[in-house]
Every structure is written in structure tokens, then in C-alpha cells.
mmCIF file of C-alpha atoms in Angstrom:
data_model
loop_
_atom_site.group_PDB
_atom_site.id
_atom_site.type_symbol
_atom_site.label_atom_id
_atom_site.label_comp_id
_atom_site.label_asym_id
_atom_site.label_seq_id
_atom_site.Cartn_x
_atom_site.Cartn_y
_atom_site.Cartn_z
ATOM 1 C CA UNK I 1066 -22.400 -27.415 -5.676
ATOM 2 C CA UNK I 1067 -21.597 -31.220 -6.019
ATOM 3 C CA UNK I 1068 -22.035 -34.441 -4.485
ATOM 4 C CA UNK I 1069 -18.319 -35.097 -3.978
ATOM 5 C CA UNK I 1070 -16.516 -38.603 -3.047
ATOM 6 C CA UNK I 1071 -19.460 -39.393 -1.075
ATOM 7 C CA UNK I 1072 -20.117 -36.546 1.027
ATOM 8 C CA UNK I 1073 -23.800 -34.636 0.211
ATOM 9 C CA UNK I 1074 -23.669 -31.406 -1.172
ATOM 10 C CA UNK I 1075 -24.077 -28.947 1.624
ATOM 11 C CA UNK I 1076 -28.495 -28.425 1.816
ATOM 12 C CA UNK I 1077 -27.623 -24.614 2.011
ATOM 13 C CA UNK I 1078 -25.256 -23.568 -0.745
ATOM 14 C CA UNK I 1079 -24.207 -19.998 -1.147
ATOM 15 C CA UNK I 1080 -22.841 -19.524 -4.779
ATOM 16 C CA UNK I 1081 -21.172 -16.203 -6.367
ATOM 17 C CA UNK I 1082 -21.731 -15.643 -10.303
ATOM 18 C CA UNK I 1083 -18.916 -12.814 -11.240
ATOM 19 C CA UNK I 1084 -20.190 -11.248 -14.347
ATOM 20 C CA UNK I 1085 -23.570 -11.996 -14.017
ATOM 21 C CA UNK I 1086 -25.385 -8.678 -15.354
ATOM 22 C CA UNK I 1087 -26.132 -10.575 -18.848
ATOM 23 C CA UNK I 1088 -25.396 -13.187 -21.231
ATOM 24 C CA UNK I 1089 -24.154 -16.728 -19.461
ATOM 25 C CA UNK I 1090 -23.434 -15.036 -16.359
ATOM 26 C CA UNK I 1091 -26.958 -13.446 -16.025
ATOM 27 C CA UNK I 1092 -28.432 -16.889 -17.103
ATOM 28 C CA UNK I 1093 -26.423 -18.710 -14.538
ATOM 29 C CA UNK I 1094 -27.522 -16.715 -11.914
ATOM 30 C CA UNK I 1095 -31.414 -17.140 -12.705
ATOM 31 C CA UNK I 1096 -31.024 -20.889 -12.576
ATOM 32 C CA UNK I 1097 -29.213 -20.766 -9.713
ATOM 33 C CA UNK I 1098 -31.843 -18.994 -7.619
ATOM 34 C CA UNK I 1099 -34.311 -21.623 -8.476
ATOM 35 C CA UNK I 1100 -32.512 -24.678 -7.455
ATOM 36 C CA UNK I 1101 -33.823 -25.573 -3.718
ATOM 37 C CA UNK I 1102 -30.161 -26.520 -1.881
ATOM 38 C CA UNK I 1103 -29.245 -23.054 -3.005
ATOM 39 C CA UNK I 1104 -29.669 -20.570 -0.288
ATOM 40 C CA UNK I 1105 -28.186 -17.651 -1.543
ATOM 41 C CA UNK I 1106 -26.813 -16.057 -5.043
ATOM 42 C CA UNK I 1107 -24.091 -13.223 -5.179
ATOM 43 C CA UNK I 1108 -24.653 -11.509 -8.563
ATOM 44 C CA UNK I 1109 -21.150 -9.103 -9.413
ATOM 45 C CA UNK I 1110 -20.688 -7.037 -12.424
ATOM 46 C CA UNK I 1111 -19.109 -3.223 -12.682
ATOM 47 C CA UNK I 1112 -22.420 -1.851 -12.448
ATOM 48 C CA UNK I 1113 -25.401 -3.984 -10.816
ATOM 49 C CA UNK I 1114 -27.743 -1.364 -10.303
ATOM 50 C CA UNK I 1115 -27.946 -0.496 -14.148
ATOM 51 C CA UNK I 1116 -28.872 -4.024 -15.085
ATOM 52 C CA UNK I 1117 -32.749 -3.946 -15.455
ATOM 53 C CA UNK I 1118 -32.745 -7.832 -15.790
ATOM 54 C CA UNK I 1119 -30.544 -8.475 -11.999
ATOM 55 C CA UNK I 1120 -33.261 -5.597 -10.616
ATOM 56 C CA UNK I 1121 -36.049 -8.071 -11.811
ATOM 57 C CA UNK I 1122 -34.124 -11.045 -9.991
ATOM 58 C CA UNK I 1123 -33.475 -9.388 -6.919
ATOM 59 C CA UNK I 1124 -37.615 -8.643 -7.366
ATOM 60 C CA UNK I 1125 -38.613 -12.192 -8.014
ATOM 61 C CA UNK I 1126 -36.490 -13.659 -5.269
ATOM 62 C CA UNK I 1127 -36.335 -11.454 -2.644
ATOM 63 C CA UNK I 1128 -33.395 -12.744 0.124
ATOM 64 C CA UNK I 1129 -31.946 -14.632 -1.476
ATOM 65 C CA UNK I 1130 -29.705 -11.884 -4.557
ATOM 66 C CA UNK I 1131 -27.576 -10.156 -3.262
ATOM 67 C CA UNK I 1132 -25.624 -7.716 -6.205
ATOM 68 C CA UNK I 1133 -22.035 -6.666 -5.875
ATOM 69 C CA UNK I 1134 -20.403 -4.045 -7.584
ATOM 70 C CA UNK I 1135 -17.054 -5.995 -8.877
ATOM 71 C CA UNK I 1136 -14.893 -4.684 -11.756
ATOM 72 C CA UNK I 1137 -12.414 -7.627 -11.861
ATOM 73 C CA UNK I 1138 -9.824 -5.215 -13.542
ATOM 74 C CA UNK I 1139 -9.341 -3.974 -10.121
ATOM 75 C CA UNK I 1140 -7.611 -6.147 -7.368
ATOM 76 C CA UNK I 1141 -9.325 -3.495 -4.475
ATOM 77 C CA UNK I 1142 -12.974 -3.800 -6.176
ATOM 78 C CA UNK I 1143 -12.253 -7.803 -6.136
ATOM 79 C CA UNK I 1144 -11.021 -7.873 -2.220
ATOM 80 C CA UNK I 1145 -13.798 -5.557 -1.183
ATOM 81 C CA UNK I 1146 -16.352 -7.901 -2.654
ATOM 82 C CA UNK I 1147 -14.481 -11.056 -0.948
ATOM 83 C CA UNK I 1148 -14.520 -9.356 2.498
ATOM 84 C CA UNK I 1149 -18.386 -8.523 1.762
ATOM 85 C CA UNK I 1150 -19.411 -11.679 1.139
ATOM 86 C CA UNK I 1151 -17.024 -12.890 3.995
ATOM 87 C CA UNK I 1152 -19.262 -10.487 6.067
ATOM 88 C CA UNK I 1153 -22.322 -12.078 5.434
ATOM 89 C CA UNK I 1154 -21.516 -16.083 4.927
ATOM 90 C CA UNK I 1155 -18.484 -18.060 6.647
ATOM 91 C CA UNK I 1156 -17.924 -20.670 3.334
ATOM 92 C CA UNK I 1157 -18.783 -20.431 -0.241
ATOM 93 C CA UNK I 1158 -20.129 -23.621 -1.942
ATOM 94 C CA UNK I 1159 -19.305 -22.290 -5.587
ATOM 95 C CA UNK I 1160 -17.891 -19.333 -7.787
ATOM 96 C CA UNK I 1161 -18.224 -19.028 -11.539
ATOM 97 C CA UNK I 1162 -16.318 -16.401 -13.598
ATOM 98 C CA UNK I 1163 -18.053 -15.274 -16.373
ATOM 99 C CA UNK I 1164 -17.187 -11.813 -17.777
ATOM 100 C CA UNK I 1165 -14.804 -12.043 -21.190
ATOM 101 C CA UNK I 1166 -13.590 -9.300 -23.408
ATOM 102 C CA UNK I 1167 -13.261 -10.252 -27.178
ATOM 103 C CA UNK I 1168 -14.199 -7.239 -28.713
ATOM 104 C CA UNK I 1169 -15.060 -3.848 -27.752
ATOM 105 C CA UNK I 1170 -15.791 -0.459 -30.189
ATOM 106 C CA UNK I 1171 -14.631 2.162 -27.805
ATOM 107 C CA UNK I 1172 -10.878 0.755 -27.898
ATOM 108 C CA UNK I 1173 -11.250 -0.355 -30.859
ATOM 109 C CA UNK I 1174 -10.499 -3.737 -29.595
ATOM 110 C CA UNK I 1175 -10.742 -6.244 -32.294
ATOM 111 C CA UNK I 1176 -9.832 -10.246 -32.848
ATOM 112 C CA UNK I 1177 -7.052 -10.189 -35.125
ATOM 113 C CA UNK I 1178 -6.390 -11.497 -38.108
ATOM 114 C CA UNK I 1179 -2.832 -10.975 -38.709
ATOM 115 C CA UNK I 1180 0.164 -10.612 -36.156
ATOM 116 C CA UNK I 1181 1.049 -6.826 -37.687
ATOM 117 C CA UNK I 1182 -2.641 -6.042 -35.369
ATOM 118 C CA UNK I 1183 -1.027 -6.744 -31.895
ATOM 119 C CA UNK I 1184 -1.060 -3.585 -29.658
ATOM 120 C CA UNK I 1185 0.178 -3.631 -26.226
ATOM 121 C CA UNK I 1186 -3.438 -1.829 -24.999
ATOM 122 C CA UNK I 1187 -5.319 -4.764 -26.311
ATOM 123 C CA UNK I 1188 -3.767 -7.177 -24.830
ATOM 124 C CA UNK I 1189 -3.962 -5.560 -21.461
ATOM 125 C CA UNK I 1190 -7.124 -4.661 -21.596
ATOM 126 C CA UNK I 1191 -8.112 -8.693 -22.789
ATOM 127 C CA UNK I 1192 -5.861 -10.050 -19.979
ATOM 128 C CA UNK I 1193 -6.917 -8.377 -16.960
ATOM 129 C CA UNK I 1194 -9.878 -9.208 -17.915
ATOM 130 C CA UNK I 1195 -10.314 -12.866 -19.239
ATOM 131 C CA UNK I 1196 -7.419 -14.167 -17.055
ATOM 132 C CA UNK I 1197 -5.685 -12.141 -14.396
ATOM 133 C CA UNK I 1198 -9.796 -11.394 -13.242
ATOM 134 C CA UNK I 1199 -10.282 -15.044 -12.675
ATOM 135 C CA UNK I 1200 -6.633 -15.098 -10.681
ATOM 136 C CA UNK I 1201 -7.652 -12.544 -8.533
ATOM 137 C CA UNK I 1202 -10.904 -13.771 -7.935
ATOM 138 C CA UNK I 1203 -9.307 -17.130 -6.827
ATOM 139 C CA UNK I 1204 -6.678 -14.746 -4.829
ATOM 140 C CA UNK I 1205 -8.896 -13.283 -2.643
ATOM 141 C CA UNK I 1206 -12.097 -15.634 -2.279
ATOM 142 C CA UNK I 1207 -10.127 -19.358 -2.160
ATOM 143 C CA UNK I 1208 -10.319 -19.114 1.389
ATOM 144 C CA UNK I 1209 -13.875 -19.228 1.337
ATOM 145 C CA UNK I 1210 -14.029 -21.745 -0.973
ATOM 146 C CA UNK I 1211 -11.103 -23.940 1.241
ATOM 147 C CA UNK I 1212 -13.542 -25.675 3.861
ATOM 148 C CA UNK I 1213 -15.050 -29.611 4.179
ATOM 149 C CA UNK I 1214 -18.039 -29.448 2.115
ATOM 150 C CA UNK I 1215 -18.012 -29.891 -1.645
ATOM 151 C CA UNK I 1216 -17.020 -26.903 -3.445
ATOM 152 C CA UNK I 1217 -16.685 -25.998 -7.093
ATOM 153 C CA UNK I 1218 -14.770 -22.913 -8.922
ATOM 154 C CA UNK I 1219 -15.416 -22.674 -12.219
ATOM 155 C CA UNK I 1220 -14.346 -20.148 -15.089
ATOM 156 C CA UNK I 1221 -15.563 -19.815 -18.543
ATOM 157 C CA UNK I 1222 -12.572 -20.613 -21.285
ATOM 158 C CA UNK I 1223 -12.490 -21.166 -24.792
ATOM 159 C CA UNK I 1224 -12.140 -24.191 -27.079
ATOM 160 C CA UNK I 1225 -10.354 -21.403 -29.066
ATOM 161 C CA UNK I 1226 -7.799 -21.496 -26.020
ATOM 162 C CA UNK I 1227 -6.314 -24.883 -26.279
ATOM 163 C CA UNK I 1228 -3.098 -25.066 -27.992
ATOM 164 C CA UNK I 1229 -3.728 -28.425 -30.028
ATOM 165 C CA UNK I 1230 -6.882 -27.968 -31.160
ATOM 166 C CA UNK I 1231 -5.478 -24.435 -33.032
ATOM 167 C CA UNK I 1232 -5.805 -24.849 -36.570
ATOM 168 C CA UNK I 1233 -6.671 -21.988 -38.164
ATOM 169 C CA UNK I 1234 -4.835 -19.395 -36.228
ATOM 170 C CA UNK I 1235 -5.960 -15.571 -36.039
ATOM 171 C CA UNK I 1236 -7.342 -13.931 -32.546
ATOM 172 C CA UNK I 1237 -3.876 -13.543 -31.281
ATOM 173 C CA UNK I 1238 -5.141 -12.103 -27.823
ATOM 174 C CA UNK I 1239 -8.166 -14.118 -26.823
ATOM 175 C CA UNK I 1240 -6.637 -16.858 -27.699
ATOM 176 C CA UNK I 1241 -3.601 -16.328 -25.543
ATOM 177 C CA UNK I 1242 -5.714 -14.923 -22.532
ATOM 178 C CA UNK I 1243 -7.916 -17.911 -22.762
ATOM 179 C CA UNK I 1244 -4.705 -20.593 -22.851
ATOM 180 C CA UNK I 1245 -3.114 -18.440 -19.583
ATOM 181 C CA UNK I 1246 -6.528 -18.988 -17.987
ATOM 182 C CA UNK I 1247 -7.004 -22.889 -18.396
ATOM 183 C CA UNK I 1248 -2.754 -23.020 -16.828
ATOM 184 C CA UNK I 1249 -3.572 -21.460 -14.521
ATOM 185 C CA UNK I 1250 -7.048 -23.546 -13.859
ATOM 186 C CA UNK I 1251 -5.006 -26.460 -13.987
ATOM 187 C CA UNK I 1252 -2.111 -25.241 -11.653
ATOM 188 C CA UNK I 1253 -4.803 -24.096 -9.205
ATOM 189 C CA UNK I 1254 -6.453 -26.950 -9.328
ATOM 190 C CA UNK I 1255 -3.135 -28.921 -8.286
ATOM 191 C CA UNK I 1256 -2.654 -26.800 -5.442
ATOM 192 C CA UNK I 1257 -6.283 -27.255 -4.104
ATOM 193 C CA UNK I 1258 -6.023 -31.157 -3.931
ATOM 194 C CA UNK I 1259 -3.436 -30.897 -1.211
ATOM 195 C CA UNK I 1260 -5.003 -27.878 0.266
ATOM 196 C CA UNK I 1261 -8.948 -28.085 -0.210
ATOM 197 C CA UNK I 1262 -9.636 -31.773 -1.153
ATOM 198 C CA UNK I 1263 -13.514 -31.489 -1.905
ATOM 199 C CA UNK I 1264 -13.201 -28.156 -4.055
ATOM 200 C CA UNK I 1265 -13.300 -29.063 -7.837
ATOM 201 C CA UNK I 1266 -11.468 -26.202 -10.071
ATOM 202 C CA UNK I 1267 -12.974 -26.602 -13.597
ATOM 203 C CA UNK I 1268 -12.559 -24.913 -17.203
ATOM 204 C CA UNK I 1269 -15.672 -24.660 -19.019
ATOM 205 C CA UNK I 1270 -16.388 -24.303 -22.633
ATOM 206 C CA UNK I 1271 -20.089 -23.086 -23.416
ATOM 207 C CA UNK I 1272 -19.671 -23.292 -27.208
ATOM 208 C CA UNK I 1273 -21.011 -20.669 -29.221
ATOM 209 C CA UNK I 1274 -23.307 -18.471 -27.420
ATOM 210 C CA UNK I 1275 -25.817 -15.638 -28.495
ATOM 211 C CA UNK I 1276 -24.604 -12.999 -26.674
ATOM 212 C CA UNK I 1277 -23.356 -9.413 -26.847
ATOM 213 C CA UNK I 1278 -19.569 -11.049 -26.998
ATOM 214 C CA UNK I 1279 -20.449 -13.480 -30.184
ATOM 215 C CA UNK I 1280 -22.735 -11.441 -31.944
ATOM 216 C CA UNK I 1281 -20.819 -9.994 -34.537
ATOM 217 C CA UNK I 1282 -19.030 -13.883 -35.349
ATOM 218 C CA UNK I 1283 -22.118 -15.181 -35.831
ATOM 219 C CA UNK I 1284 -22.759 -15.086 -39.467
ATOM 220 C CA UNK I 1285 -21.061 -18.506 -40.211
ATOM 221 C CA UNK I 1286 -22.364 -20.634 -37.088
ATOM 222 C CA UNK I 1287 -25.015 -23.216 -38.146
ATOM 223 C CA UNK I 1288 -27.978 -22.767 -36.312
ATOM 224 C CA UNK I 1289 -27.597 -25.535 -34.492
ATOM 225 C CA UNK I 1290 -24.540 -24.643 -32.952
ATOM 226 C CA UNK I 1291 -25.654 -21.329 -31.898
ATOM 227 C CA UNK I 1292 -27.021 -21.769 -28.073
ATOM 228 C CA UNK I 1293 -28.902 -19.746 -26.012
ATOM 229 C CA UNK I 1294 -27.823 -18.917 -22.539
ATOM 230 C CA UNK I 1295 -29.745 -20.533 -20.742
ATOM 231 C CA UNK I 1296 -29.468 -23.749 -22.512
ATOM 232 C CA UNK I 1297 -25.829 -23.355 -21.745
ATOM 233 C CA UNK I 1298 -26.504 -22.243 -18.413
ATOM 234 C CA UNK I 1299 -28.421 -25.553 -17.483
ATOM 235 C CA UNK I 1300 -25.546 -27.449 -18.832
ATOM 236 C CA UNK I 1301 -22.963 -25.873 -17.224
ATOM 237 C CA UNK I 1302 -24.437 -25.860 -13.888
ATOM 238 C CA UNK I 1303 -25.417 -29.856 -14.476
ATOM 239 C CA UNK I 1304 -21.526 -30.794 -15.360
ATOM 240 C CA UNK I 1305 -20.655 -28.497 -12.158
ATOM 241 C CA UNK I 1306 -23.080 -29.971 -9.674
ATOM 242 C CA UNK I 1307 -21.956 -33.674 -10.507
ATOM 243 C CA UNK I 1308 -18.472 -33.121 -10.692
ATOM 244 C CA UNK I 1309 -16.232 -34.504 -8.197
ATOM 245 C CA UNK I 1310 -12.965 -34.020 -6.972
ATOM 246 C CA UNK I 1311 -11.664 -36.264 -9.821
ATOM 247 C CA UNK I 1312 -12.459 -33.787 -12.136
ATOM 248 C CA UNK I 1313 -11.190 -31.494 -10.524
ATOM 249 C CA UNK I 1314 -8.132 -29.690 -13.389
ATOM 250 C CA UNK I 1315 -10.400 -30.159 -16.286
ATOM 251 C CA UNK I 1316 -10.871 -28.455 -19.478
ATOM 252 C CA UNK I 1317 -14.288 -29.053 -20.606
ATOM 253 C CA UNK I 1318 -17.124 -28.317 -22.935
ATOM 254 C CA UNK I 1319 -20.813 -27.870 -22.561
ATOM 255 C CA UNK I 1320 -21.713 -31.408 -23.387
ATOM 256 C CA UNK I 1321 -19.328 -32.882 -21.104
ATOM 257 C CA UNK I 1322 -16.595 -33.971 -23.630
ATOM 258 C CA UNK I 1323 -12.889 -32.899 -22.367
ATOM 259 C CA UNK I 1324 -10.522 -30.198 -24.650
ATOM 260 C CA UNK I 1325 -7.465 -30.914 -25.071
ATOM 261 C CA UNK I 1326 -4.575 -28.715 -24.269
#
């Protein structure tokens, strides 16, 4: 998915979008399917074949979808995928991870405001999802990703998750889960420079996006900070197609700027 240290991106990417049955995910894998060097899109969420918007994809480009059913709560559902995918294509060229948990009615799984909230079941249920999912992705699809050709694996963080730029406290868990995600971005990035030279490991921020995950914290967002998903889909996808492996171990945000810590 880049044009890394001077070596073309590969003309026939293959590209897997976990958490792609809406929101950022779902708008990801639309652009993806129309950009020509991409050959082929791997759509995963829990369910696949309940998402009406992935069945009009897999209409509109027939070929070139493929949908996976990946929960990435469970390490078996996550190696299955890898060895289907492995199945089909020798080398992946990129793999996003989009699905987050914030909030969620039937555990009554909140953001909270003070630390008397904390429960032991939300913060499971948050972590396995917004950071030990991305791990085990990694786990079980680096060595697809570990080949010549430029690479890129990229997970959606937080600005919420940096440690220095936390000034208002609150949102105990997602902020945690989100911080455990860009160490271990970072650390896995360190570890792919000696072992996989052209794949670029990347944190991305998308900013505030109107999605099912935002939608109740949206009351105070100016409008102009409020993005659509595919707007942040095109800029996501245009920071990870130009990226090199000098960026690789970054924490950055939709418009390019770096997050600190």
C-alpha cells in the first residue's frame, strides 16, 4: 500500500479491512475496491452476511470482496481467517484494524466519569477488543505481511489514548485500551524493522467520526470537526499509501500531524 524507500508499490495489492461491516471500516473498504493497484479486498466483521451495505459491495465489485467472518475477541476466529486468506493469496500488501468498543447498552458499558465506575467486565470486554484484537491480528497474519514488497499495518487509536495530551481525564477504559494499543504499535513496529524492513506499522487517529461509536458524544463537537467516514477514509488511506518505512512507529492523526505519547 506504499511506495516505500524506492521500491513501487506492488501493481496487485491484496488488502484486509478487519471491522469493515460499517462506519470507517466499511468506508475503508469501499475506497479500497476502487483504487486500480488494488486487486483484492478482505472485508471481516462477526457477522458479514448481515451487513446489507458489504452485500452491496460484494454486488458492485464482483471478484474482487471477499467477506470473512472474524470476531477478534476470539484468537481461533482470528487464525481461521489468517489461514483463509493464506489459502487464497501468498503476501498481504496491507491490514487495517478498525472495530472499537466505547460504549455498548447491553453491558451497560459506559465511558466513565469517575474512577468509583471501573468494573472488571468492562474493561475486558474494551480490551479484547480495542487492543488485544489488533495483537492477535498482528499474531497470526504478520507473516503475511513479512515479505519484500511495501507493506503497511495500520490500527485505528485515539488522540484520547496518548498520555500527554490527557487533560481532562474521565473514560478510564478506552483510554487505557487505546494507550496499550499505540505500545504495542510502537513495539511492533521496532520488531518489524529488523524483521520486515518495507512493512510500515502505523497508529491512526481519524478524529471525530459520525458513527454508531461517537454518536451519543456528539452534542458538543463543532460541526466542523465532525467527519464523515469517508472523508476520513480517503485520508487515512492517503497518509497509508505514502508512508514509508520511516514512518513506520507512528502515532498519527487524520491530517497527517503526529500525537504525542
Amino acid at each position: 500500500m506504499t511506495s516505500s524507500a524506492g521500491r513501487p508499490a506492488p501493481a496487485h495489492q491484496i488488502v484486509l479491512v478487519q471491522g469493515a461491516s460499517r462506519g470507517i471500516g466499511l468506508a475503508l473498504a469501499a475506497r479500497l475496491l476502487q483504487v486500480k493497484t488494488v486487486a483484492h479486498v478482505y472485508a471481516t466483521s462477526r457477522q458479514p452476511e448481515r451487513s446489507e451495505a458489504l452485500a452491496a459491495l460484494t454486488n458492485q465489485h464482483p471478484g474482487k470482496l471477499t467477506c470473512l467472518p472474524l470476531d477478534v475477541t476470539r484468537e481461533d476466529d482470528v487464525a481461521r481467517a489468517a489461514n483463509e486468506v493464506r489459502s487464497q493469496h501468498a503476501a498481504l500488501h496491507g491490514l487495517i484494524n478498525c472495530a472499537g468498543l466505547l460504549h455498548e447498552p447491553a453491558l451497560r458499558l459506559r465511558p466513565e466519569k469517575r474512577v468509583e465506575q471501573l468494573s472488571s467486565a468492562a474493561l475486558e470486554a474494551v480490551f479484547r477488543v480495542n487492543t488485544f484484537g489488533p495483537m492477535l491480528m498482528a499474531r497470526h497474519f504478520a507473516p503475511l505481511l513479512m515479505h519484500d514488497q511495501a507493506a503497511v499495518f495500520a490500527s485505528v487509536s485515539a488522540r484520547v489514548g496518548s498520555i500527554s495530551d490527557n487533560h481532562m481525564g474521565g473514560w478510564y477504559t478506552y483510554r487505557a485500551s487505546k494507550a496499550a494499543l499505540n505500545q504495542f504499535t510502537r513495539t511492533f513496529a521496532i520488531e518489524m524493522r529488523r524483521r520486515a524492513p518495507q512493512l510500515v506499522v502505523l497508529a491512526l487517529h481519524p478524529g471525530t467520526t459520525n458513527t454508531r461509536l461517537s454518536r451519543p458524544f456528539q452534542k458538543n463537537v463543532p460541526e466542523d470537526k465532525l467527519f464523515e467516514p469517508d472523508f476520513v477514509a480517503e485520508r487515512l488511506l492517503r497518509h497509508m499509501m505514502t508512508a514509508t518505512p520511516r514512518d513506520s512507529g507512528r502515532f498519527m492523526a487524520w491530517d497527517g500531524q503526529d500525537i504525542p505519547w
